[in-house]
Amino acid sequence: MAYFIVAAVALLASGLTLFSGFGLGTLLLPAFALFFPQARVQLLFPPVALRAPVFVLIFGAVEFFFGISDTLPAVAHFAHLGGMLIGMLLLAYWYVQIRRARRG
């Protein structure tokens, strides 16, 4: 019985990690940077305004640093990076498909 409880908790945790990488990485950040490249993101610490693509690149660099340095071990940093990579590839694929469909 204990095995099934551990398996259910692991399945739930992996689902949350999958959503974290997919939701944040694929849907929010790359799409925001692609569709609103001139938008400004106001950070709280340090209080600076960054353009959306710059913010996405800095976020990716911070996630990579935290992932390789094992800082904040309870966060799936590489899931965010994988989601960002898949999101960029997916958006590029959709962009090419839309351009081909418009040409004829």
PDB file of C-alpha atoms in Angstrom, residues 7-101:
ATOM      1  CA  ALA A   7       3.703   6.316  -6.715  1.00  0.00           C
ATOM      2  CA  ALA A   8       0.623   8.564  -6.562  1.00  0.00           C
ATOM      3  CA  VAL A   9       2.594  11.380  -4.923  1.00  0.00           C
ATOM      4  CA  ALA A  10       5.371  11.012  -7.500  1.00  0.00           C
ATOM      5  CA  LEU A  11       2.832  11.113 -10.329  1.00  0.00           C
ATOM      6  CA  LEU A  12       1.240  14.243  -8.899  1.00  0.00           C
ATOM      7  CA  ALA A  13       4.639  15.897  -8.433  1.00  0.00           C
ATOM      8  CA  SER A  14       5.721  15.032 -11.974  1.00  0.00           C
ATOM      9  CA  GLY A  15       2.472  16.478 -13.303  1.00  0.00           C
ATOM     10  CA  LEU A  16       3.157  19.722 -11.466  1.00  0.00           C
ATOM     11  CA  THR A  17       6.705  19.798 -12.832  1.00  0.00           C
ATOM     12  CA  LEU A  18       5.386  19.162 -16.329  1.00  0.00           C
ATOM     13  CA  PHE A  19       2.936  22.032 -16.000  1.00  0.00           C
ATOM     14  CA  SER A  20       5.641  24.279 -14.608  1.00  0.00           C
ATOM     15  CA  GLY A  21       7.901  23.691 -17.595  1.00  0.00           C
ATOM     16  CA  PHE A  22       5.061  23.739 -20.101  1.00  0.00           C
ATOM     17  CA  GLY A  23       3.033  26.620 -18.688  1.00  0.00           C
ATOM     18  CA  LEU A  24       5.787  29.021 -17.778  1.00  0.00           C
ATOM     19  CA  GLY A  25       8.331  28.004 -20.360  1.00  0.00           C
ATOM     20  CA  THR A  26       6.228  27.224 -23.393  1.00  0.00           C
ATOM     21  CA  LEU A  27       3.149  29.359 -23.107  1.00  0.00           C
ATOM     22  CA  LEU A  28       4.030  32.466 -21.184  1.00  0.00           C
ATOM     23  CA  LEU A  29       7.575  33.688 -21.671  1.00  0.00           C
ATOM     24  CA  PRO A  30       8.529  32.880 -25.292  1.00  0.00           C
ATOM     25  CA  ALA A  31       5.092  33.789 -26.637  1.00  0.00           C
ATOM     26  CA  PHE A  32       5.084  37.045 -24.677  1.00  0.00           C
ATOM     27  CA  ALA A  33       8.533  37.972 -25.984  1.00  0.00           C
ATOM     28  CA  LEU A  34       7.601  37.055 -29.553  1.00  0.00           C
ATOM     29  CA  PHE A  35       4.222  38.776 -29.742  1.00  0.00           C
ATOM     30  CA  PHE A  36       5.079  41.825 -27.628  1.00  0.00           C
ATOM     31  CA  PRO A  37       8.787  42.552 -28.259  1.00  0.00           C
ATOM     32  CA  GLN A  38       8.495  46.218 -27.298  1.00  0.00           C
ATOM     33  CA  ALA A  39       6.628  45.560 -24.039  1.00  0.00           C
ATOM     34  CA  ARG A  40       8.393  46.510 -20.829  1.00  0.00           C
ATOM     35  CA  VAL A  41       8.604  44.272 -17.774  1.00  0.00           C
ATOM     36  CA  GLN A  42       9.111  46.162 -14.516  1.00  0.00           C
ATOM     37  CA  LEU A  43      11.208  44.224 -12.029  1.00  0.00           C
ATOM     38  CA  LEU A  44      10.892  44.795  -8.314  1.00  0.00           C
ATOM     39  CA  PHE A  45      14.480  43.920  -7.367  1.00  0.00           C
ATOM     40  CA  PRO A  46      16.385  45.697  -8.922  1.00  0.00           C
ATOM     41  CA  PRO A  47      13.761  48.277  -9.920  1.00  0.00           C
ATOM     42  CA  VAL A  48      14.460  48.437 -13.648  1.00  0.00           C
ATOM     43  CA  ALA A  49      12.280  48.117 -16.743  1.00  0.00           C
ATOM     44  CA  LEU A  50      13.407  45.568 -19.328  1.00  0.00           C
ATOM     45  CA  ARG A  51      12.067  44.813 -22.798  1.00  0.00           C
ATOM     46  CA  ALA A  52      10.304  41.450 -22.979  1.00  0.00           C
ATOM     47  CA  PRO A  53      12.953  39.580 -25.065  1.00  0.00           C
ATOM     48  CA  VAL A  54      15.730  40.794 -22.771  1.00  0.00           C
ATOM     49  CA  PHE A  55      13.744  39.666 -19.732  1.00  0.00           C
ATOM     50  CA  VAL A  56      13.227  36.199 -21.250  1.00  0.00           C
ATOM     51  CA  LEU A  57      16.945  35.824 -21.968  1.00  0.00           C
ATOM     52  CA  ILE A  58      17.896  36.948 -18.459  1.00  0.00           C
ATOM     53  CA  PHE A  59      15.284  34.626 -16.951  1.00  0.00           C
ATOM     54  CA  GLY A  60      16.725  31.727 -18.964  1.00  0.00           C
ATOM     55  CA  ALA A  61      20.266  32.571 -17.845  1.00  0.00           C
ATOM     56  CA  VAL A  62      19.192  32.759 -14.195  1.00  0.00           C
ATOM     57  CA  GLU A  63      17.347  29.432 -14.468  1.00  0.00           C
ATOM     58  CA  PHE A  64      20.426  27.840 -16.062  1.00  0.00           C
ATOM     59  CA  PHE A  65      22.682  29.203 -13.300  1.00  0.00           C
ATOM     60  CA  PHE A  66      20.341  27.975 -10.566  1.00  0.00           C
ATOM     61  CA  GLY A  67      20.102  24.584 -12.285  1.00  0.00           C
ATOM     62  CA  ILE A  68      23.834  23.948 -12.543  1.00  0.00           C
ATOM     63  CA  SER A  69      24.682  25.434  -9.142  1.00  0.00           C
ATOM     64  CA  ASP A  70      21.970  23.389  -7.372  1.00  0.00           C
ATOM     65  CA  THR A  71      20.585  26.537  -5.787  1.00  0.00           C
ATOM     66  CA  LEU A  72      16.895  26.252  -4.854  1.00  0.00           C
ATOM     67  CA  PRO A  73      16.826  22.449  -5.294  1.00  0.00           C
ATOM     68  CA  ALA A  74      13.034  22.185  -4.897  1.00  0.00           C
ATOM     69  CA  VAL A  75      12.480  24.026  -8.214  1.00  0.00           C
ATOM     70  CA  ALA A  76      12.714  22.211 -11.556  1.00  0.00           C
ATOM     71  CA  HIS A  77      14.974  24.736 -13.271  1.00  0.00           C
ATOM     72  CA  PHE A  78      15.726  22.520 -16.257  1.00  0.00           C
ATOM     73  CA  ALA A  79      12.000  21.935 -16.760  1.00  0.00           C
ATOM     74  CA  HIS A  80      11.620  25.691 -17.236  1.00  0.00           C
ATOM     75  CA  LEU A  81      14.547  25.745 -19.675  1.00  0.00           C
ATOM     76  CA  GLY A  82      13.193  22.734 -21.556  1.00  0.00           C
ATOM     77  CA  GLY A  83       9.774  24.364 -21.727  1.00  0.00           C
ATOM     78  CA  MET A  84      11.336  27.574 -23.049  1.00  0.00           C
ATOM     79  CA  LEU A  85      13.250  25.634 -25.720  1.00  0.00           C
ATOM     80  CA  ILE A  86      10.208  23.626 -26.810  1.00  0.00           C
ATOM     81  CA  GLY A  87       8.119  26.810 -26.766  1.00  0.00           C
ATOM     82  CA  MET A  88      10.559  28.607 -29.034  1.00  0.00           C
ATOM     83  CA  LEU A  89      10.688  25.636 -31.424  1.00  0.00           C
ATOM     84  CA  LEU A  90       6.903  25.328 -31.425  1.00  0.00           C
ATOM     85  CA  LEU A  91       6.406  29.041 -32.073  1.00  0.00           C
ATOM     86  CA  ALA A  92       8.993  28.973 -34.882  1.00  0.00           C
ATOM     87  CA  TYR A  93       7.226  25.980 -36.450  1.00  0.00           C
ATOM     88  CA  TRP A  94       3.844  27.707 -36.251  1.00  0.00           C
ATOM     89  CA  TYR A  95       5.340  30.887 -37.715  1.00  0.00           C
ATOM     90  CA  VAL A  96       6.723  28.978 -40.714  1.00  0.00           C
ATOM     91  CA  GLN A  97       3.413  27.148 -41.227  1.00  0.00           C
ATOM     92  CA  ILE A  98       1.441  30.404 -41.159  1.00  0.00           C
ATOM     93  CA  ARG A  99       3.841  32.042 -43.623  1.00  0.00           C
ATOM     94  CA  ARG A 100       3.529  29.078 -46.004  1.00  0.00           C
ATOM     95  CA  ALA A 101      -0.263  29.103 -45.761  1.00  0.00           C
TER      96      ALA A 101
END
